[in-house]
Coordinates of C-alpha atoms in Angstrom, one line a residue:
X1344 CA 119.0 92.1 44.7
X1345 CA 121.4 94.6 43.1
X1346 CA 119.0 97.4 42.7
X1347 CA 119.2 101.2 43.7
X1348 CA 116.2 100.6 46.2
X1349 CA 113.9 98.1 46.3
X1350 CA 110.5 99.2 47.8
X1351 CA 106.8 97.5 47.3
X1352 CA 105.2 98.6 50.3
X1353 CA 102.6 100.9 48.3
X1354 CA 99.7 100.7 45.6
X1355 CA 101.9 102.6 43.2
X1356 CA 104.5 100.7 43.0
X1357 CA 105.9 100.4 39.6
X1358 CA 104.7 97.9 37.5
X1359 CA 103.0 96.1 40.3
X1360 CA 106.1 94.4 41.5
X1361 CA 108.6 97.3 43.1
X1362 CA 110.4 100.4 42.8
X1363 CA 114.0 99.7 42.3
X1364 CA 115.4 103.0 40.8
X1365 CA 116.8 106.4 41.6
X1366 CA 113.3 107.1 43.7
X1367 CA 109.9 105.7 44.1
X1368 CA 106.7 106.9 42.9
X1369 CA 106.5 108.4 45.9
X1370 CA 108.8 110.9 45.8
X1371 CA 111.6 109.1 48.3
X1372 CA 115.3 108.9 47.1
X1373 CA 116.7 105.9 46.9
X1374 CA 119.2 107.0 49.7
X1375 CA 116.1 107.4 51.3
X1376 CA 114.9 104.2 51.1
X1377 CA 117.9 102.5 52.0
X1378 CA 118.1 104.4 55.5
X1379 CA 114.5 103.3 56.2
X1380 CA 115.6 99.9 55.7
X1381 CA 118.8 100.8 57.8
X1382 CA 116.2 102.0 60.8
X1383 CA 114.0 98.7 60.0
X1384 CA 117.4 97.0 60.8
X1385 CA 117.7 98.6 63.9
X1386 CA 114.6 98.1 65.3
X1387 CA 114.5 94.6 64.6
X1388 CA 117.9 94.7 66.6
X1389 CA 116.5 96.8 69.1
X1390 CA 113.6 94.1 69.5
X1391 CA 116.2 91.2 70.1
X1392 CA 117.6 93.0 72.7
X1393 CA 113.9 93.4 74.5
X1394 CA 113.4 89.9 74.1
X1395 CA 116.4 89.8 76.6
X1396 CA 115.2 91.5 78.7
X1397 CA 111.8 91.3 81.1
X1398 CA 109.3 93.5 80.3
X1399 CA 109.1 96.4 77.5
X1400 CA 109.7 99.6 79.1
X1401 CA 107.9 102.4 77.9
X1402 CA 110.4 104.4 76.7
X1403 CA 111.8 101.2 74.6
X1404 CA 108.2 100.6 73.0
X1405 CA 107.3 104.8 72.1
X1406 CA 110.7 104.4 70.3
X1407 CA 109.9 101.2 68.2
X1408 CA 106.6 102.9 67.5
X1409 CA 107.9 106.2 66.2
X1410 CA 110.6 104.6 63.9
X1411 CA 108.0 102.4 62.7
X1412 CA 105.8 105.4 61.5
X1413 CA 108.4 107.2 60.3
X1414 CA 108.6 104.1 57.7
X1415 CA 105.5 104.5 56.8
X1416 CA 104.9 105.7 53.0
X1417 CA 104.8 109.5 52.4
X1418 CA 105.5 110.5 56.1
X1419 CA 109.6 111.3 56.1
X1420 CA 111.1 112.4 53.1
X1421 CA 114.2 113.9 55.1
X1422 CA 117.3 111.7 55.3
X1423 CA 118.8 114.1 58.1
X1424 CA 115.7 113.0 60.1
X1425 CA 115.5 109.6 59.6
X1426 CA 119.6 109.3 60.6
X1427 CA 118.5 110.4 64.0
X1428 CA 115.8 108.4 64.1
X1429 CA 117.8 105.2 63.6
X1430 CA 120.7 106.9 66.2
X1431 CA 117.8 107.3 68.8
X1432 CA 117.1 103.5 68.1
X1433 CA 120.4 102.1 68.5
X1434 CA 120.9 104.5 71.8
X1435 CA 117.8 102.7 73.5
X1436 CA 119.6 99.0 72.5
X1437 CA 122.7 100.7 73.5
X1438 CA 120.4 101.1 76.9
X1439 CA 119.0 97.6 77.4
X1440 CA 121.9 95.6 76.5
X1441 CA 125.5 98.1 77.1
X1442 CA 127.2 95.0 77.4
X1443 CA 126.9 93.9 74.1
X1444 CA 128.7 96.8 72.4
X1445 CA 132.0 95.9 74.5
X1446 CA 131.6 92.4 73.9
X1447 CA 135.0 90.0 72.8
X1448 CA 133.2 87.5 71.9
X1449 CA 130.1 88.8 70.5
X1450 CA 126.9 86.1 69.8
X1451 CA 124.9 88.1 67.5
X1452 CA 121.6 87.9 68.9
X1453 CA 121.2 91.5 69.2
X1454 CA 122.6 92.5 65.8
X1455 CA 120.7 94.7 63.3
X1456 CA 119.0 93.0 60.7
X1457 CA 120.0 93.2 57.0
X1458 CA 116.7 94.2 55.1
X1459 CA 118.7 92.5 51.8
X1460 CA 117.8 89.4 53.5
X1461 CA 114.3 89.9 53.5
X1462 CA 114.0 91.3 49.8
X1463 CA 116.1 88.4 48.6
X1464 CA 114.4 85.1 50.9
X1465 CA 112.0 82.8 49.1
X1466 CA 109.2 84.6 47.7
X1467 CA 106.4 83.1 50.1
X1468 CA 108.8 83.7 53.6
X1469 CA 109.2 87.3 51.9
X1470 CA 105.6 87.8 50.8
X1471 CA 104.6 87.1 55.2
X1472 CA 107.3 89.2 56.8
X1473 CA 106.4 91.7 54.4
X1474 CA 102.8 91.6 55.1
X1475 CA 104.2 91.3 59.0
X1476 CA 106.1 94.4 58.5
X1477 CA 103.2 96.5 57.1
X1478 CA 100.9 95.5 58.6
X1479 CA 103.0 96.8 62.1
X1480 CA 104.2 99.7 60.6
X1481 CA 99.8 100.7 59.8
X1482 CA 99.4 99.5 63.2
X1483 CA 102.0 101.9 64.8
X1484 CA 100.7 104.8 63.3
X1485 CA 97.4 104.3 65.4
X1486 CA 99.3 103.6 68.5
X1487 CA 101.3 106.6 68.0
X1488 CA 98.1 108.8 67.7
X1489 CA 96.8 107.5 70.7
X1490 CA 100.6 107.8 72.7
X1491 CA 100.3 111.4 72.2
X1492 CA 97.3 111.4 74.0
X1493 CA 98.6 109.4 76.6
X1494 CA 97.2 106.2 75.3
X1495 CA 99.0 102.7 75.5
X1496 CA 98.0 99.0 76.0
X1497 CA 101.0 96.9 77.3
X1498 CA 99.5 93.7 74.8
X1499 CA 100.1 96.1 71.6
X1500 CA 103.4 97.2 72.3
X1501 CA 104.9 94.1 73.3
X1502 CA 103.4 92.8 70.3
X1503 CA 105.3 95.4 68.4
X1504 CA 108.8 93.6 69.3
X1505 CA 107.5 90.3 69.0
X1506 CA 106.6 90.5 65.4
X1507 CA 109.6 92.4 64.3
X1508 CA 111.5 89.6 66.1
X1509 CA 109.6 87.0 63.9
X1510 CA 110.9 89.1 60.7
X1511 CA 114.3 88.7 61.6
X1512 CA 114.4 85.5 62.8
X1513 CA 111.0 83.3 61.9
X1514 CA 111.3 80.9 58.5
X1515 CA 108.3 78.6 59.0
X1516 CA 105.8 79.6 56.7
X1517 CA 103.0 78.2 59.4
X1518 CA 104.5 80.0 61.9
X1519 CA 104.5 83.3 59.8
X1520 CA 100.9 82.7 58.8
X1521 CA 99.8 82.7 62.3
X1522 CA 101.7 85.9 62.9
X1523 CA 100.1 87.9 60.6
X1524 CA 96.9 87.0 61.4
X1525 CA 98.0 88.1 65.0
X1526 CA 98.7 91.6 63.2
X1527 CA 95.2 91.9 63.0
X1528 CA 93.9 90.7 66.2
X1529 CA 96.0 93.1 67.9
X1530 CA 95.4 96.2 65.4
X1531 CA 92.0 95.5 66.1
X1532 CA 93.0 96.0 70.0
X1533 CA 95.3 99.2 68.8
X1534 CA 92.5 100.9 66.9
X1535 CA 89.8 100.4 69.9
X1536 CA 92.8 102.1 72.1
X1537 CA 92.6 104.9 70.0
X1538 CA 88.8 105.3 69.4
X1539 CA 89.0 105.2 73.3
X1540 CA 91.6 108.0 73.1
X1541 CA 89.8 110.0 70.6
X1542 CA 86.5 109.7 72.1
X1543 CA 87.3 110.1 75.8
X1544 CA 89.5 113.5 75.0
X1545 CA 87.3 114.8 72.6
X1546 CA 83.9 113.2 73.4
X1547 CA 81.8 111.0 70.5
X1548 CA 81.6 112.6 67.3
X1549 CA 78.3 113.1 66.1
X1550 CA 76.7 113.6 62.2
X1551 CA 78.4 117.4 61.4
X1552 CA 77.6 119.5 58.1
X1553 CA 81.0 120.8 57.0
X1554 CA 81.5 123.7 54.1
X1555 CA 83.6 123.5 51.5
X1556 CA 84.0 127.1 51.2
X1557 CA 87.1 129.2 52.4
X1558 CA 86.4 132.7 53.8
X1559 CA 88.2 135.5 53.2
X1560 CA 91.4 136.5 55.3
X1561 CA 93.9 134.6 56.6
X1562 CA 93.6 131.0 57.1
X1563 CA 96.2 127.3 57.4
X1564 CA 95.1 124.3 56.2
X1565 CA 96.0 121.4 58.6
X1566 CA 96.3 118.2 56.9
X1567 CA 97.2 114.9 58.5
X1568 CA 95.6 112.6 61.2
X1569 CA 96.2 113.7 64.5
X1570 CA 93.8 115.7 66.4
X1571 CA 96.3 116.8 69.2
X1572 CA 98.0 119.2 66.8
X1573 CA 94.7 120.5 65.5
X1574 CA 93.6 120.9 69.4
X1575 CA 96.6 122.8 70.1
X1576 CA 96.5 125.1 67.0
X1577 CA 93.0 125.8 67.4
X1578 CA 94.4 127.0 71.0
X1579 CA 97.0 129.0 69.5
X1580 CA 95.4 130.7 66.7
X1581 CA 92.5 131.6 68.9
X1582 CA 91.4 135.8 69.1
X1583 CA 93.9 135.8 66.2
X1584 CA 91.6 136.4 63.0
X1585 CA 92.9 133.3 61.6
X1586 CA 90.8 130.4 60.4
X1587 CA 91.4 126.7 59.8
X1588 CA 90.6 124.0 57.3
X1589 CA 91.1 121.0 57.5
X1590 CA 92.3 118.6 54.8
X1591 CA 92.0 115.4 53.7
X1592 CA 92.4 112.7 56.4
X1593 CA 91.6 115.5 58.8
X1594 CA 87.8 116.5 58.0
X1595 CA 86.4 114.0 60.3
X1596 CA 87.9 116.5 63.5
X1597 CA 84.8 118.5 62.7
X1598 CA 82.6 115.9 64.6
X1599 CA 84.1 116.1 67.4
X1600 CA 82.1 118.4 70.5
X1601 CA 85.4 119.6 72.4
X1602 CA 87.1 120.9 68.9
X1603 CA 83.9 122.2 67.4
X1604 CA 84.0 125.0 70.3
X1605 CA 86.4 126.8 68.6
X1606 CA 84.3 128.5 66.2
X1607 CA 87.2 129.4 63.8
X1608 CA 87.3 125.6 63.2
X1609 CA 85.3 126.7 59.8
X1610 CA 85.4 123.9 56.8
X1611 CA 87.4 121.6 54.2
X1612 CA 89.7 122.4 51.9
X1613 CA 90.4 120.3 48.9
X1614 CA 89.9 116.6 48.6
X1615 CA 92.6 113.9 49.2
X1616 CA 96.3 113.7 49.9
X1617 CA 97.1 113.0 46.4
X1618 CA 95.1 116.1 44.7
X1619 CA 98.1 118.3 47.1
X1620 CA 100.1 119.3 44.3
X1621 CA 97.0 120.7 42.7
X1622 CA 95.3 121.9 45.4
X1623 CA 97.7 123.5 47.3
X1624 CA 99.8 125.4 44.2
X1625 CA 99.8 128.7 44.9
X1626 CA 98.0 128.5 48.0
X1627 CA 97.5 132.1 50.0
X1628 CA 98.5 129.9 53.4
X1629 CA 100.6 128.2 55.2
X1630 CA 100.2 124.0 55.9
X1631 CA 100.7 122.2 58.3
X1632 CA 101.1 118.6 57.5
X1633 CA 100.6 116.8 61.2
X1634 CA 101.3 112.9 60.3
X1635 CA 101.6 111.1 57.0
X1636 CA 100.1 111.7 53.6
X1637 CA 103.0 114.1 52.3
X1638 CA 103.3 114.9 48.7
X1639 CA 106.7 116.5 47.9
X1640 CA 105.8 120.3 47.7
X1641 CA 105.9 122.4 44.5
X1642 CA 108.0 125.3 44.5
X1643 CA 105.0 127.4 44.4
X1644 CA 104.0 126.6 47.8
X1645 CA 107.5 124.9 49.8
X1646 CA 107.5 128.5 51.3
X1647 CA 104.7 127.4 53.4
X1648 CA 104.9 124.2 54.3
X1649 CA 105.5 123.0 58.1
X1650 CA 106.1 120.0 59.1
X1651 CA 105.3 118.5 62.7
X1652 CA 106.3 115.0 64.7
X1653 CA 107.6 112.1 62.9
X1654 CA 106.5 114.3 59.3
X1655 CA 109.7 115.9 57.4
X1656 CA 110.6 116.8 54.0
X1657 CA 114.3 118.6 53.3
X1658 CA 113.9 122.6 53.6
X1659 CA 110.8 122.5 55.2
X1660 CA 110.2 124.4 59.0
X1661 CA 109.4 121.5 61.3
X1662 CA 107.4 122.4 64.2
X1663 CA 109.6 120.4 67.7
X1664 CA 108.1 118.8 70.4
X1665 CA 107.4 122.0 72.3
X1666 CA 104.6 122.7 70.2
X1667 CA 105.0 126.3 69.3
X1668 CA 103.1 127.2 66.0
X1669 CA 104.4 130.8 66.1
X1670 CA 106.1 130.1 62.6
X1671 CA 102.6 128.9 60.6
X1672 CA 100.7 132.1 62.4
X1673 CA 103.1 134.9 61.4
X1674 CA 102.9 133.3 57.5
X1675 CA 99.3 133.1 57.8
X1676 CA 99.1 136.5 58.5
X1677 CA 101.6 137.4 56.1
X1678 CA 100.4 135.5 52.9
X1679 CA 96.4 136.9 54.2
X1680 CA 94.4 134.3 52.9
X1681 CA 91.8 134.9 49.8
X1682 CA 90.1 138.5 49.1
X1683 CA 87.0 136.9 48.8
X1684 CA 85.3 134.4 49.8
X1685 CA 86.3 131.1 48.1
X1686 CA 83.2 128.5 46.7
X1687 CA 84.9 125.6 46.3
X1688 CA 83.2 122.4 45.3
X1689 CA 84.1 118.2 46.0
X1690 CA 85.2 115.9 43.1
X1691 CA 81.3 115.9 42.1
X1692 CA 80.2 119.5 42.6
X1693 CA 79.3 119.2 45.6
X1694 CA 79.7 122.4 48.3
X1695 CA 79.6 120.4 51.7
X1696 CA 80.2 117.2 52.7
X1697 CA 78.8 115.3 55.9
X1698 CA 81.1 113.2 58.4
X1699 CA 80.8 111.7 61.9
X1700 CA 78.4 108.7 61.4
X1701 CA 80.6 106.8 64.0
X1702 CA 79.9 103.5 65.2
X1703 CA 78.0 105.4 68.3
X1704 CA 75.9 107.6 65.9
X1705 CA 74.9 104.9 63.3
X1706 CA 73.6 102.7 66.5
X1707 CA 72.0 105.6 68.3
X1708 CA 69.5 104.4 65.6
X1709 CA 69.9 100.6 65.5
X1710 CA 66.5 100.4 65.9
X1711 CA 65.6 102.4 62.6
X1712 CA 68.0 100.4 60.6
X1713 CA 67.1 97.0 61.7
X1714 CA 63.6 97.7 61.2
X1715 CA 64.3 99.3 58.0
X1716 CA 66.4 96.0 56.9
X1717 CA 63.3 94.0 58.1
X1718 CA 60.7 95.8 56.0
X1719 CA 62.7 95.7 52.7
X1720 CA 63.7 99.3 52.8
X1721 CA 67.5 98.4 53.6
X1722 CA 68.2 95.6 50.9
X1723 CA 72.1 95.9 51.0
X1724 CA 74.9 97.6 53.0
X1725 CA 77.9 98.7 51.1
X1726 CA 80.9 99.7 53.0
X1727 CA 83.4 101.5 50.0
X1728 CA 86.1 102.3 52.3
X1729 CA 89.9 103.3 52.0
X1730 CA 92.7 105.0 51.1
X1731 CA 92.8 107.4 48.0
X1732 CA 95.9 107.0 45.3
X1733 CA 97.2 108.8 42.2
X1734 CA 96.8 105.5 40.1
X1735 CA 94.0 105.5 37.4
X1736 CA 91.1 103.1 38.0
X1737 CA 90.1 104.9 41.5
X1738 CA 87.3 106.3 39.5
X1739 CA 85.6 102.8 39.9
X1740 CA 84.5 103.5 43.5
X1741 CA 83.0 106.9 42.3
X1742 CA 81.1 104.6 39.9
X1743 CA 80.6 101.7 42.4
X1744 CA 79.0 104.3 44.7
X1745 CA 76.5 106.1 42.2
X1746 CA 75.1 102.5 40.8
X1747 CA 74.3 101.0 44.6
X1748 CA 70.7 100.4 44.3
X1749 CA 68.4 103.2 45.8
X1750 CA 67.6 101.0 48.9
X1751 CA 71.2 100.2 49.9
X1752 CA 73.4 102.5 52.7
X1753 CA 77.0 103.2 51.4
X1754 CA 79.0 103.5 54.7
X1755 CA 82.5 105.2 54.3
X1756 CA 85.6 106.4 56.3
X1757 CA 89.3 107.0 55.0
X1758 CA 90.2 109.4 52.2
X1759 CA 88.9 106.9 49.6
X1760 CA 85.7 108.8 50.5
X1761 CA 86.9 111.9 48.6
X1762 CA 86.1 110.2 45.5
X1763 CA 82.3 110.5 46.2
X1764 CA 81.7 112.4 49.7
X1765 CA 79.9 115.0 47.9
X1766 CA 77.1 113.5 46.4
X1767 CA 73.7 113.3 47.3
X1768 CA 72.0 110.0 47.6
X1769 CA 69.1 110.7 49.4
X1770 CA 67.7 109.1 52.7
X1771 CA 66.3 105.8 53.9
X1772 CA 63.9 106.2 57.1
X1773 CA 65.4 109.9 58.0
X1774 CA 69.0 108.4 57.5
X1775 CA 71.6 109.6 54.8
X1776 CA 71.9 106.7 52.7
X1777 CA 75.8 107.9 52.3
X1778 CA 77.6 107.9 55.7
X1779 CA 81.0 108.7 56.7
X1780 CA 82.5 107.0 59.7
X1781 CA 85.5 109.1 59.9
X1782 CA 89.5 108.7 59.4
X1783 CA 91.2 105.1 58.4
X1784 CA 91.3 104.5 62.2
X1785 CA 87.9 104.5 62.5
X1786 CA 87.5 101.4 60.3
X1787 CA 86.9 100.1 64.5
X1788 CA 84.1 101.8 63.9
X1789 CA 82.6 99.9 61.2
X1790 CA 83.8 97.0 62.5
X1791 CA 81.1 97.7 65.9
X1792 CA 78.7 98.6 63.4
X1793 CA 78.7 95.2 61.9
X1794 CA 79.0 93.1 64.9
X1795 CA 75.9 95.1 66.6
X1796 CA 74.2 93.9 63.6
X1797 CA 74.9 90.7 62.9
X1798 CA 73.8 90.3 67.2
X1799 CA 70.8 92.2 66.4
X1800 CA 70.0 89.5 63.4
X1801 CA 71.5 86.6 65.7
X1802 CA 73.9 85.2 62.9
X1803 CA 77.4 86.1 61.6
X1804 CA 78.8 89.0 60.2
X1805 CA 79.3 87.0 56.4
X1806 CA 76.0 86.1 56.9
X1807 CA 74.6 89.9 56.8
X1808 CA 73.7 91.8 53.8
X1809 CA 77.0 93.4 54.1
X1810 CA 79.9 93.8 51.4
X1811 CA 83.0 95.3 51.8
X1812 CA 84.4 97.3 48.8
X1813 CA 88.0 98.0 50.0
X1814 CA 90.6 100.5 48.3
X1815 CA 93.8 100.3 49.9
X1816 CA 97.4 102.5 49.1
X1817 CA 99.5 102.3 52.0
X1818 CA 100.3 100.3 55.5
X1819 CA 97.2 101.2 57.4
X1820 CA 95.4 99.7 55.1
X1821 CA 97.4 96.6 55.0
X1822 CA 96.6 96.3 59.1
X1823 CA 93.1 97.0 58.5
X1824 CA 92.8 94.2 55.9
X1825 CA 94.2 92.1 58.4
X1826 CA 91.6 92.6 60.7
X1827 CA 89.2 92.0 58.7
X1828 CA 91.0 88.5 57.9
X1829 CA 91.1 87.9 61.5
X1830 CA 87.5 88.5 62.0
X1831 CA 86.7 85.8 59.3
X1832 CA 85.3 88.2 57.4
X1833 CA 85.1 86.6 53.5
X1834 CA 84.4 88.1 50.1
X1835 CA 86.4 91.3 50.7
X1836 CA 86.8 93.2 47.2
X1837 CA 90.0 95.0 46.8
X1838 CA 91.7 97.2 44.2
X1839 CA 92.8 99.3 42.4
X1840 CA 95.3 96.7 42.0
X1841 CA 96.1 93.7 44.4
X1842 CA 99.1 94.3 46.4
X1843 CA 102.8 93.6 44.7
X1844 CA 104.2 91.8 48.4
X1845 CA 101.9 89.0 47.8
X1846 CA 103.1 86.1 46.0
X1847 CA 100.6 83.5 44.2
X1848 CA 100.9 81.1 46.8
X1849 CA 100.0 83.6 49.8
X1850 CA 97.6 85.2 47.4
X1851 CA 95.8 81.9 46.6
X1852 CA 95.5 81.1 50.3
X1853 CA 93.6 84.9 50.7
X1854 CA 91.4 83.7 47.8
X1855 CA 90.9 80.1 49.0
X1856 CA 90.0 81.0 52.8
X1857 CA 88.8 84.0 52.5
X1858 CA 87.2 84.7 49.5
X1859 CA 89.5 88.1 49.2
X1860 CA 89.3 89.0 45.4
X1861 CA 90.4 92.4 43.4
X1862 CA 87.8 94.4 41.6
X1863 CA 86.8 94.6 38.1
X1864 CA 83.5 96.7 37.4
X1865 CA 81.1 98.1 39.3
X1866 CA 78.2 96.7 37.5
X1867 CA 79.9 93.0 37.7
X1868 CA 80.9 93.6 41.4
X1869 CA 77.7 95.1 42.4
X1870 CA 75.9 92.3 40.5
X1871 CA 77.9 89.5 42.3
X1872 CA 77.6 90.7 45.8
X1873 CA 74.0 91.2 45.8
X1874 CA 73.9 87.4 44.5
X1875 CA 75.5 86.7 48.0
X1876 CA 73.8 84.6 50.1
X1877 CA 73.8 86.1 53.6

């Protein structure tokens, strides 16, 4: 494959099939792109050595995870950092297997893997280790939230080195299959890991009213996933007349008990990743961009842009390891927010939105919903779920969401959401009939919420009146699909466009087994899956 770059790990791809120019929609270089398939290479070497070895240490398994994430689309856009990312990876092999290095008569078995070799294999093998890949890059975001709060399950991060020794090595097609199925089983072990994290640092989150309005004076946005950064701003900025918004991915923080005591935790700013450019232009504050999700800053606002973990983008002040947000303080004081009080409005009109309907809220009132499904007033549950994207045709699920029939619940969670967070549908038995479950990670959530209910109805999860209206962009959402897959869960609409790493055969198997199919209206879609029979 004699291109520039060659990258189809995202919605946006060009033309469906793969960027192969000077950069990607994305924004990456194509030098970029070839070093994260340089530190792809190395961690697939860096997982041959483990399987030499006994046990995954871990130090070896927080490093496969944080070169994995720093892979992941829109997170590291700084070549500088990704060298020493890859220099970090072939230290730790360096570590496990010194002897190789010195070795006359070297066997290979711990060599780096040439991603040209994957891009260039048979279409099917290359269509599975790319859905392997992804899927275990998603996947290594979550554990890497839950790392930072001291978080890890031995299963998931062996698990890590296993797959990305299948992608290296594996070219059975039956044997791949299996493996990405196992993607999901474990993300669905990963994600619980987290919700335990989340939950047990920051206690369950719980239905929370949040403004849309920014007050005047200074202020940072905090965009991202990771609530440890938020925690430890909040700390910092405390007594300091400075007030924080979150953004995007990062509104669900506001359900959480332990960070709504800090009462300068005030709103939401802006909508989804994708809107930054718009959003943020001109912007009288810094932000602070805690995981991925990075659009390449405009000029008008690089001045204020910080950057924080595996997150970097050339120019940009990156906030180390030690934690000290001195540098987004002084320029929030400096730049001194808005005069006045800004009302600012969803993608609807709307002034506030509502999160927190996690799974432990929604079943707080299992009674009320099964009763409600049992009466007739619950005739369908919706979940429109996802990741947000640049692409047109996301306007469908704005669409999909306003023609759900008046006695269906719309459940939510990712920053697909944005789309249609801010409307008002009304209630069914005291209950919103729109609720959001949180961040992409919280798709456990939903996950519980459907299990409780198919054991409260004593049959199977396809068999409830359930339909899952999925918009996907990047590699969390590839692990999430899988999890679904593994679950058996069938008839799973996706869009805006099916993914570019899936050839006809493998996509014809998704169809076949699964049901999987892309969208095409709402009315149609909405028509078909009521038809269901659950």
């Amino acid at each position: 494959m004699d291109k520039n770059m060659f990258c189809f790990q995202c919605e946006q791809t060009i033309g469906c099939s793969g960027c192969t120019g000077n950069s990607g929609v994305c924004g990456k270089t194509a030098d970029t792109a070839k070093l994260q398939d340089e530190l792809t290479g190395a961690l697939i070497g860096l997982a041959r050595a483990v399987d030499s070895t006994t046990a995954v240490s871990k130090k070896t398994s927080q490093v496969i995870i944080e070169g994995l994430f720093t892979t992941v689309t829109n997170v590291n856009f700084d070549n500088a950092s990704i060298e020493s990312m890859i220099q970090k990876v072939r230290a730790e092999k360096e570590r496990l297997a010194p002897d190789c290095s010195k070795c006359q008569s070297p066997c290979g078995k711990t060599d780096e893997y040439d991603m040209q070799q994957l891009w260039n294999a048979d279409e099917d093998i290359r269509s599975l280790k790319s859905l392997i890949l992804f899927g275990i890059r998603g996947m290594a975001a979550y554990a890497y939230h839950a790392n930072v709060l001291n978080y890890e399950d031995d299963e998931v991060n062996l698990f890590f080195c296993e797959a990305l020794f299948k992608i290296g090595y594996e070219e059975n097609t039956e044997t791949l299959l299996s493996t990405v199925l196992k993607v999901g089983e474990i993300n669905l072990k990963c994600m619980a890991l987290l919700d335990k994290a989340n939950t047990e640092t920051y206690g369950t989150p719980e239905p929370t009213e949040v403004t849309l309005t920014v007050e005047k004076g200074p202020f940072i946005v905090v965009t991202g996933h990771d609530l440890k950064d938020l925690q430890l701003l909040l700390e910092q900025t405390s007594g300091k007349g400075i007030n924080i918004y979150t953004h995007g991915e990062m509104l669900p923080a506001h359900a959480y008990p332990f960070l709504q005591k800090f009462p300068h935790l005030k709103g939401n700013f802006g909508t989804a990743w994708q809107n930054q450019q718009k959003e943020f232009d001109h912007l009288p504050a810094p932000i602070l961009y805690t995981t991925n999700c990075l659009m390449p800053p405009k000029n008008s606002y690089a001045d204020r842009v910080f950057t924080t973990e595996v997150v970097a983008f050339p120019g940009t002040v990156h906030i180390d390891e030690k934690k000290d947000f001195t540098p987004v303080i002084e320029k929030a004081l400096e730049l001194g927010g808005y005069k006045e009080d800004q009302i600012l409005t969803g993608i609807n009109g709307g002034t506030k939105v509502t999160t927190g309907f996690g799974h432990a809220a929604i079943l707080s009132h299992a009674d009320t919903v099964i009763k409600a499904v049992k009466s007739g007033d619950i005739s369908h549950f919706f979940l429109v779920a996802g990741c947000d994207g640049a692409k047109p045709g996301r306007n469908y699920y704005t669409e999909f969401v306003k023609q759900t029939p008046s006695d269906s619940v719309i459940l939510t969670l990712a920053c697909g959401k944005f789309r249609f967070n801010d409307l008002d549908l009304g209630e069914i038995g005291g209950l919103p009939r729109l609720m959001d479950i949180g961040q992409c990670n919280d798709a456990y959530g939903a996950i519980q919420v459907a299990v409780a209910l198919a054991d409260a109805f004593e049959c199977s999860v396809n068999e409830l009146p359930l339909s899952f209206v999925l918009s996907w962009y990047e590699q969390k959402a590839v692990c999430i699909l899988l999890t679904l897959l593994h679950l058996g869960i069938k008839n799973i609409r996706l869009g805006p466009s099916l993914p570019a790493f899936l050839s006809p055969n493998i996509l014809n198997f998704l169809v076949e087994n699964y049901g999987i199919g892309p969208i095409t209206t709402p009315e149609e879609d909405i028509k078909t899956l009521m038809k269901l029979k659950f």
